[in-house]
Coordinates of C-alpha atoms in Angstrom, one line a residue:
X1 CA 0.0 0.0 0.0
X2 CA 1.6 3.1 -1.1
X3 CA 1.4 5.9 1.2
X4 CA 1.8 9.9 -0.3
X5 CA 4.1 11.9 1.6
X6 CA 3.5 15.7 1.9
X7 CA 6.0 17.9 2.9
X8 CA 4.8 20.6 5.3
X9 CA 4.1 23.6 3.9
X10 CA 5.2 26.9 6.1
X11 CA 3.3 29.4 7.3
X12 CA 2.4 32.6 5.3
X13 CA 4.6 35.0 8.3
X14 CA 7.1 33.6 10.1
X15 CA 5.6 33.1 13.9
X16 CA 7.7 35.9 16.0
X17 CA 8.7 34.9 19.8
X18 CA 6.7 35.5 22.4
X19 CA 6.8 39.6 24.0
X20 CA 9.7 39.9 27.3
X21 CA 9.1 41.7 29.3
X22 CA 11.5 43.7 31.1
X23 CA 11.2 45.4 34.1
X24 CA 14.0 47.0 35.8
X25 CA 14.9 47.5 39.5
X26 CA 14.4 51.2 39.3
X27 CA 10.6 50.6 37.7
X28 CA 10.3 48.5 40.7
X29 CA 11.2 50.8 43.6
X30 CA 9.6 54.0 41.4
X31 CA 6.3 52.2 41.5
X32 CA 6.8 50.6 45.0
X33 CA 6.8 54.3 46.4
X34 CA 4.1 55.5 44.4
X35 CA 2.1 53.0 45.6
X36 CA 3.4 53.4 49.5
X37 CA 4.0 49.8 49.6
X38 CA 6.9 47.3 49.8
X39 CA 6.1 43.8 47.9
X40 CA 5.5 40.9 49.8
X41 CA 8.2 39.3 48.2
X42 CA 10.6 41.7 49.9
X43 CA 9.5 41.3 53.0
X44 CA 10.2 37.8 53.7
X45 CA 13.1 37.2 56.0
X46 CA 15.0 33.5 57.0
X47 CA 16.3 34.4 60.7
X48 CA 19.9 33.2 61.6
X49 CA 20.2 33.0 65.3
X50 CA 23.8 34.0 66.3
X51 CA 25.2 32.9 69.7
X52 CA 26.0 36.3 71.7
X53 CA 28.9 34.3 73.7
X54 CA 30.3 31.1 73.9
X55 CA 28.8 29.2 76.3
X56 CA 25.0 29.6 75.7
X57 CA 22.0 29.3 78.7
X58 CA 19.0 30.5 76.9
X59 CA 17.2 31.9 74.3
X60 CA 18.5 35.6 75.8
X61 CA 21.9 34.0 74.4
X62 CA 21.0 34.1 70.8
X63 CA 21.2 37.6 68.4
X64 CA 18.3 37.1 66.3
X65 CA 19.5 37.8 62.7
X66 CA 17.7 38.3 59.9
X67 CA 19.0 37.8 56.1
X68 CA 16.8 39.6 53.7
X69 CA 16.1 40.0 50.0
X70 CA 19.2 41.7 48.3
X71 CA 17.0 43.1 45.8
X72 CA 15.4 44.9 49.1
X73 CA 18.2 46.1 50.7
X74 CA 19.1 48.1 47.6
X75 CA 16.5 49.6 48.3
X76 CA 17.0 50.8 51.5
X77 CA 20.2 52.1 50.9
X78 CA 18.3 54.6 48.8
X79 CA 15.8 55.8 51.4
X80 CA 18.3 55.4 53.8
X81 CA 20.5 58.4 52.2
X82 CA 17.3 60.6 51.7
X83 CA 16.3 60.0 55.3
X84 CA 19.7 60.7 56.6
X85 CA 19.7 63.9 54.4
X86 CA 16.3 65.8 56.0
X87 CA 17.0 64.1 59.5
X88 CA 20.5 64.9 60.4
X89 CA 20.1 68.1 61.4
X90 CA 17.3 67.4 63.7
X91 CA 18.7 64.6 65.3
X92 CA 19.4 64.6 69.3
X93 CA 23.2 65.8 69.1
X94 CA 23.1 63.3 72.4
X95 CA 22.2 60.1 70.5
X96 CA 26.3 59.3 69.4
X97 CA 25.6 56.2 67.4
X98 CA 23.6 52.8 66.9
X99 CA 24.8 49.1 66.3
X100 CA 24.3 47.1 63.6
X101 CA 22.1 44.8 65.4
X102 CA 20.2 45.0 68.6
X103 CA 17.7 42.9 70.0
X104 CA 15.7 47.0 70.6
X105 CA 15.1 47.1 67.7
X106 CA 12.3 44.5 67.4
X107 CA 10.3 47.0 69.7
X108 CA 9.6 49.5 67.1
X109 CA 6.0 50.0 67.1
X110 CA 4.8 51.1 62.9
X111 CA 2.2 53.7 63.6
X112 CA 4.3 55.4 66.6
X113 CA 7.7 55.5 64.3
X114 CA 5.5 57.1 61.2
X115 CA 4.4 59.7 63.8
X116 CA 7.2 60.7 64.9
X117 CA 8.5 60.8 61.4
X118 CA 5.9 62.9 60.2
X119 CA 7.1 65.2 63.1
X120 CA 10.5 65.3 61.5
X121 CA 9.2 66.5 58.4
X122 CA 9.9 63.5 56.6
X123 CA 7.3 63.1 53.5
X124 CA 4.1 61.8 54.0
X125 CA 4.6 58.9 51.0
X126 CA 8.2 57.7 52.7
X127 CA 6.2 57.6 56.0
X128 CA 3.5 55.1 54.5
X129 CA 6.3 53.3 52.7
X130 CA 8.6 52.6 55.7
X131 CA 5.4 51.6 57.4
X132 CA 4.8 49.3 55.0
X133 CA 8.3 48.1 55.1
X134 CA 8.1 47.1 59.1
X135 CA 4.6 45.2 58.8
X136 CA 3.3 41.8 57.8
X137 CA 6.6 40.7 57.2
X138 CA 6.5 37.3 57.2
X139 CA 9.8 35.0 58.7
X140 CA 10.9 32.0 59.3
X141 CA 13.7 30.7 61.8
X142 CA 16.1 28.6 60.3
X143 CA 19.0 26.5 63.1
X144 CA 21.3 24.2 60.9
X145 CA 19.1 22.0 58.6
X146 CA 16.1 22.8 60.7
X147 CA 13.5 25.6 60.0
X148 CA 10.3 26.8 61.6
X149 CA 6.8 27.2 60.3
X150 CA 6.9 30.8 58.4
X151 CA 5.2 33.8 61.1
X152 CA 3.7 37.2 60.2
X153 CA 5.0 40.0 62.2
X154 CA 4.1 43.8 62.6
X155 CA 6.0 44.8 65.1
X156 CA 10.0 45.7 65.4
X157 CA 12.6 46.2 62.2
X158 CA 14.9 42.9 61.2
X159 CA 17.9 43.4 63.2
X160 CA 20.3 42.5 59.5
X161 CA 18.2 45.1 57.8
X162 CA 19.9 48.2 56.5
X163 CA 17.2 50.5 57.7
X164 CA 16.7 49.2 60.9
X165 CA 19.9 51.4 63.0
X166 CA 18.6 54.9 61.8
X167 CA 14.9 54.0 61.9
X168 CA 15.8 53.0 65.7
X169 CA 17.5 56.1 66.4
X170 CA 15.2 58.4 64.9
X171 CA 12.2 56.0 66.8
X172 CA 14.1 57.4 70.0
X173 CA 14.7 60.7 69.2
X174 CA 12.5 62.6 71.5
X175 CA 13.5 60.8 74.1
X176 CA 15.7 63.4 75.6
X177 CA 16.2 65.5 79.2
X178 CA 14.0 69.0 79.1
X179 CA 15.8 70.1 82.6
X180 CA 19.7 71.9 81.5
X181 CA 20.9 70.1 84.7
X182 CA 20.4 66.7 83.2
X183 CA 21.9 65.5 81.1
X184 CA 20.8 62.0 79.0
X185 CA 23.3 60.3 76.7
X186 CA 22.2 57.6 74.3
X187 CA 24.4 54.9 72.2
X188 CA 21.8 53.0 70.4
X189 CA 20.2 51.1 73.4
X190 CA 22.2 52.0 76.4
X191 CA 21.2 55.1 77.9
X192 CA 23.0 57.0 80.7
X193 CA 21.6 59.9 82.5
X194 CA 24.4 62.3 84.7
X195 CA 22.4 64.5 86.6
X196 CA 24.3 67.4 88.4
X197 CA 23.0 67.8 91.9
X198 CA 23.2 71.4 93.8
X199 CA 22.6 72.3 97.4
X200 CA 21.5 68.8 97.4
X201 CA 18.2 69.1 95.4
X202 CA 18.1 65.9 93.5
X203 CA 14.5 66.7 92.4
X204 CA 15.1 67.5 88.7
X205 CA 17.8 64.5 88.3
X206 CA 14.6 62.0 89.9
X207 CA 12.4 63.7 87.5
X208 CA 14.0 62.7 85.1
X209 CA 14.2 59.4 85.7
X210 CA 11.1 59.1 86.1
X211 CA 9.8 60.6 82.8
X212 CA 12.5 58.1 81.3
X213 CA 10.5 55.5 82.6
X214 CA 7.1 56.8 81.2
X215 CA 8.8 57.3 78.0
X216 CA 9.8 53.9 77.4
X217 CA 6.4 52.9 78.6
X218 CA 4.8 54.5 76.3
X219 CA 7.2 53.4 73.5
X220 CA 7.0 49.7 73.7
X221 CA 10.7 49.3 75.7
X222 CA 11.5 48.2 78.8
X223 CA 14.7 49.2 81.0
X224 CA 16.1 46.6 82.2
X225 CA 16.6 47.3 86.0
X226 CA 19.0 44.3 86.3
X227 CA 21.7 46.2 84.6
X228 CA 20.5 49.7 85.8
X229 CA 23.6 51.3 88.0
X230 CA 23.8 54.4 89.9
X231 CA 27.2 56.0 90.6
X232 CA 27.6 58.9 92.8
X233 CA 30.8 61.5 92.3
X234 CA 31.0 63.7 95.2
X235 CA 34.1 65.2 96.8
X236 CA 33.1 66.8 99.9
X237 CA 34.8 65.6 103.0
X238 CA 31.3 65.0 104.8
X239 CA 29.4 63.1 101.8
X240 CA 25.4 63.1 103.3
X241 CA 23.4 59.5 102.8
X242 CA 21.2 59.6 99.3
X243 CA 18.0 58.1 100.0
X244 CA 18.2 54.9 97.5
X245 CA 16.7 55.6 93.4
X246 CA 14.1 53.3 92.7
X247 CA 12.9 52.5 88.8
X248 CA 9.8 50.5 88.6
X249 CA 9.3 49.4 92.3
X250 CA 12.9 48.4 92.0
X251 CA 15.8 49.8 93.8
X252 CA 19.0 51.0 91.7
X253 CA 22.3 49.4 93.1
X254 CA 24.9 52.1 93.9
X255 CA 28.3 51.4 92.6
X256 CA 31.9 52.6 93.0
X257 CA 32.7 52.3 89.4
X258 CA 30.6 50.8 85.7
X259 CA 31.8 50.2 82.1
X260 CA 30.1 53.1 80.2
X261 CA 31.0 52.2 76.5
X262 CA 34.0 50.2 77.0
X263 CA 35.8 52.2 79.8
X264 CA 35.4 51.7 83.1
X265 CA 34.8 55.2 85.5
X266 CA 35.6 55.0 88.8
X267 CA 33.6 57.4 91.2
X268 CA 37.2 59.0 92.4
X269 CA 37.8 59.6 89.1
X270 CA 41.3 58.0 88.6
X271 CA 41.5 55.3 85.7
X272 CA 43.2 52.6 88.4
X273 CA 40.6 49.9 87.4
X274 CA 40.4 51.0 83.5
X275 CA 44.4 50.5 83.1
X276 CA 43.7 47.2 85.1
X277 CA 41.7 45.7 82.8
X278 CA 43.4 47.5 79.3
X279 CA 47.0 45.7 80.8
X280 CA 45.1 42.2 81.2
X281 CA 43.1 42.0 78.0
X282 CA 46.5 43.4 76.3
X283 CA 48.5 41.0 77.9
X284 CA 45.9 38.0 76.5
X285 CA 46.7 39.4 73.4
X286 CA 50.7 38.8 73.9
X287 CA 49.9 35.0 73.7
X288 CA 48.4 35.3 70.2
X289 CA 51.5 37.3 69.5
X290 CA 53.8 34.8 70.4
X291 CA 52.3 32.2 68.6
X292 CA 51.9 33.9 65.7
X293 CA 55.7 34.7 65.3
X294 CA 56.4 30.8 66.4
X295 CA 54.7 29.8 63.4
X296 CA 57.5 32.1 61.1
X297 CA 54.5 34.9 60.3
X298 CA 56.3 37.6 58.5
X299 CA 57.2 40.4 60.5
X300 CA 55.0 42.8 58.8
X301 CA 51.7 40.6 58.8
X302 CA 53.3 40.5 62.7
X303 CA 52.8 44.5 62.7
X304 CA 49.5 44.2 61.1
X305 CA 48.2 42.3 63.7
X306 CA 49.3 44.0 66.7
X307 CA 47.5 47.6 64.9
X308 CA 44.5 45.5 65.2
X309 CA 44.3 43.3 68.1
X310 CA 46.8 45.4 70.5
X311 CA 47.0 48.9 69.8
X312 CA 43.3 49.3 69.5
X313 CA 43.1 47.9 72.8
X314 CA 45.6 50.6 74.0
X315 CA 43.9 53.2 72.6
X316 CA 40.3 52.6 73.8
X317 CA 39.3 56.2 74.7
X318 CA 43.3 57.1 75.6
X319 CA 42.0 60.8 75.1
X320 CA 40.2 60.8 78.2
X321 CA 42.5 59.0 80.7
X322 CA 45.7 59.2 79.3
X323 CA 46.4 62.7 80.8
X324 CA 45.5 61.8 84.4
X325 CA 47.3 58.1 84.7
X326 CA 50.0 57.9 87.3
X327 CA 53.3 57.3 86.2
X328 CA 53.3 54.3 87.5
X329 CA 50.3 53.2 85.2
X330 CA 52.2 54.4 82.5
X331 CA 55.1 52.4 83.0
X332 CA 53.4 49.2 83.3
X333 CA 51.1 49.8 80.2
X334 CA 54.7 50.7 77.9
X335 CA 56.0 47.7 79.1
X336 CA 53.2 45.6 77.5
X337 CA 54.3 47.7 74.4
X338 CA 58.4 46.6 74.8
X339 CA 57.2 43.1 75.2
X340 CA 55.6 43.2 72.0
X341 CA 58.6 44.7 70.2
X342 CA 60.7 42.2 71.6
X343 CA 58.0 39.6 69.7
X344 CA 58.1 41.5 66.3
X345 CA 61.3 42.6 66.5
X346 CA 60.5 46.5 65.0
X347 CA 59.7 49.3 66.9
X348 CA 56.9 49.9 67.8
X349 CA 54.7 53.6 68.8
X350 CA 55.1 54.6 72.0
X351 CA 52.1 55.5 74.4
X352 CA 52.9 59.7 73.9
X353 CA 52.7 58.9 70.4
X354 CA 49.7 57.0 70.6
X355 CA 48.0 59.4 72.4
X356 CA 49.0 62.4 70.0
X357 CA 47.9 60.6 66.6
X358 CA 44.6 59.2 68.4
X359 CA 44.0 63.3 69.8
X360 CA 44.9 65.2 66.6
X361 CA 42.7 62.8 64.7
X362 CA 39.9 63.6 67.7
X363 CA 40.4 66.9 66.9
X364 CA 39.3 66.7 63.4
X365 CA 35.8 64.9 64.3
X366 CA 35.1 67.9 66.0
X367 CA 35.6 70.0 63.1
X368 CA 33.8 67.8 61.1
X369 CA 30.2 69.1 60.6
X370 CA 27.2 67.4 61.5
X371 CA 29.9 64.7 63.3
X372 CA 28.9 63.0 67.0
X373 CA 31.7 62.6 68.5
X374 CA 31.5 61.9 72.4

């Protein structure tokens, strides 16, 4: 049976590929802010947790970061420069600077943050926009191979996000002293208040505590009265009894001396227990030191290291305390120094010198405009 064979015949017009479409990052974010809404899709956030130290007890132990869309964060960088631009000079010259990640920052609350961004005369569209940024985000947890069911959350910004250290600060801007004898310092979450007492009225100094309180009430955050300290400077020869401060139905320890931002202040004012602690954690650093140059590290890798790990040690606010050590501190804080020339083998800067780069180069934050520095 013979079969005829047709060949096919082609179309009439060649059949064209189907349209692309092509839409570009920049259509995205243009159209995101006209609508005052961040996608879902960018919102979605796998949270790392991070041990805090090395022996972990509980959940407290764990900094809860979050890794985001890198398409998103893009995006932040840009309203993070425009924010910065029409909020830095309204910012509380007090607030000095905020981490990259803080467990604060999961108390932001949306509406209160867009109202007090609104009051910094930030546009009303960038308001709605970062409000839609911090809520219905949805997250998951994810620990090794493991990972939780997915949660929607309103509340807080992703500690990881690029946003989320300005938005904190400018969340906790008008949190600030209105009495010129208080005085309240903030570095991202830790707040100090130094009150100056006169004729022993301590009224306006309790006042302000006490307002401090209310504030954070009000604003979703908690002091934590566990780590709350009170340390009293006086000099007189006859110092009278202060009746104990109380925050929250809980009484405030008094202390002769606290770590405020790495330094530890003593409430005689010398920098005994500071250089204590600088010589020790320099002198853990020796070991390194020594084992690095037993494994035949070249000497300037050796150098390299020490600027680092050593010197910045050293230096840790050296403009404040270097002036009043004794000269007996001073010796025993050089010889950590010799030691570690005697390891590298090169000279190495001295303490003067150390203390002259560190407080010309102090000199020109100050000059810098619009620059915090403490």
């Amino acid at each position: 049976m013979n079969k005829n064979l047709h060949p096919l015949t082609p179309p009439a017009t060649p059949l064209s590929p189907p349209p692309a479409l092509w839409i570009s990052e920049d259509d995205i974010f243009n159209r995101s802010l006209e609508l005052c809404e961040v996608p879902a899709c960018f919102k979605r956030s796998t949270i790392i947790p991070i041990p805090k130290k090395p022996k972990i007890t509980g959940l407290n132990d764990y900094r809860p970061v979050a890794l985001t869309s890198v398409v998103m964060k893009s995006f932040e960088r840009l309203v993070l420069a425009y924010l910065k631009n029409i909020t830095g000079p309204l910012l509380d010259p007090l607030q000095f600077a905020y981490r990259a990640n803080s467990s604060a920052f999961n108390t932001i609350i949306p509406t209160l943050l867009q109202t007090k961004l609104t009051q910094l005369s930030v546009p009303s569209s960038i308001c709605q926009w970062i409000t839609s940024f911090l809520t219905d985000r949805h997250q998951l947890v994810k620990l090794g191979k493991f990972k939780s069911n997915s949660r929607t959350t309103s509340t807080g910004a992703p500690q990881g996000c690029v946003l989320s250290p300005l938005l904190f600060s400018l969340y906790t801007n008008d949190c600030t002293s209105t009495d010129p004898s208080v005085k309240l310092l903030k570095f991202a979450d830790d707040t100090t208040v130094i009150g100056l007492i006169q004729d022993g009225d301590e009224s306006a100094y309790r006042q302000e505590i006490e307002q401090l309180a209310a504030w954070c009430s009000r604003n979703n955050l908690e002091l934590n009265t566990l780590k709350t300290v009170e340390m009293i400077v006086d000099f007189r020869r006859n110092t009278p009894a202060f009746p104990p401060l109380t925050i929250m139905n809980s009484t405030v320890p008094t202390v002769a001396s606290f770590r405020f931002l790495g330094t530890t202040i003593s409430q005689d004012l010398k920098w005994d227990t500071h250089i204590d602690a600088t010589i020790k954690k320099a002198q853990q650093r020796l070991y390194f030191l020594r084992q690095l140059r037993r494994f035949n590290l070249p000497q300037e890798l050796l150098i390299h290291f020490y600027s680092a790990v050593f010197e910045s040690v050293l230096c840790t606010s050296i403009t404040v305390w270097f002036g009043s050590a004794t000269k007996s501190d001073m010796r025993r804080l050089q010889r950590t120094v010799r030691t570690a020339e005697r390891i590298i083998c090169a000279p190495l800067l001295t303490l003067q010198e150390l203390y002259t780069s560190r407080h010309g180069y102090q000199q020109w934050l100050f000059e810098v405009p619009g620059h915090h520095a403490l």
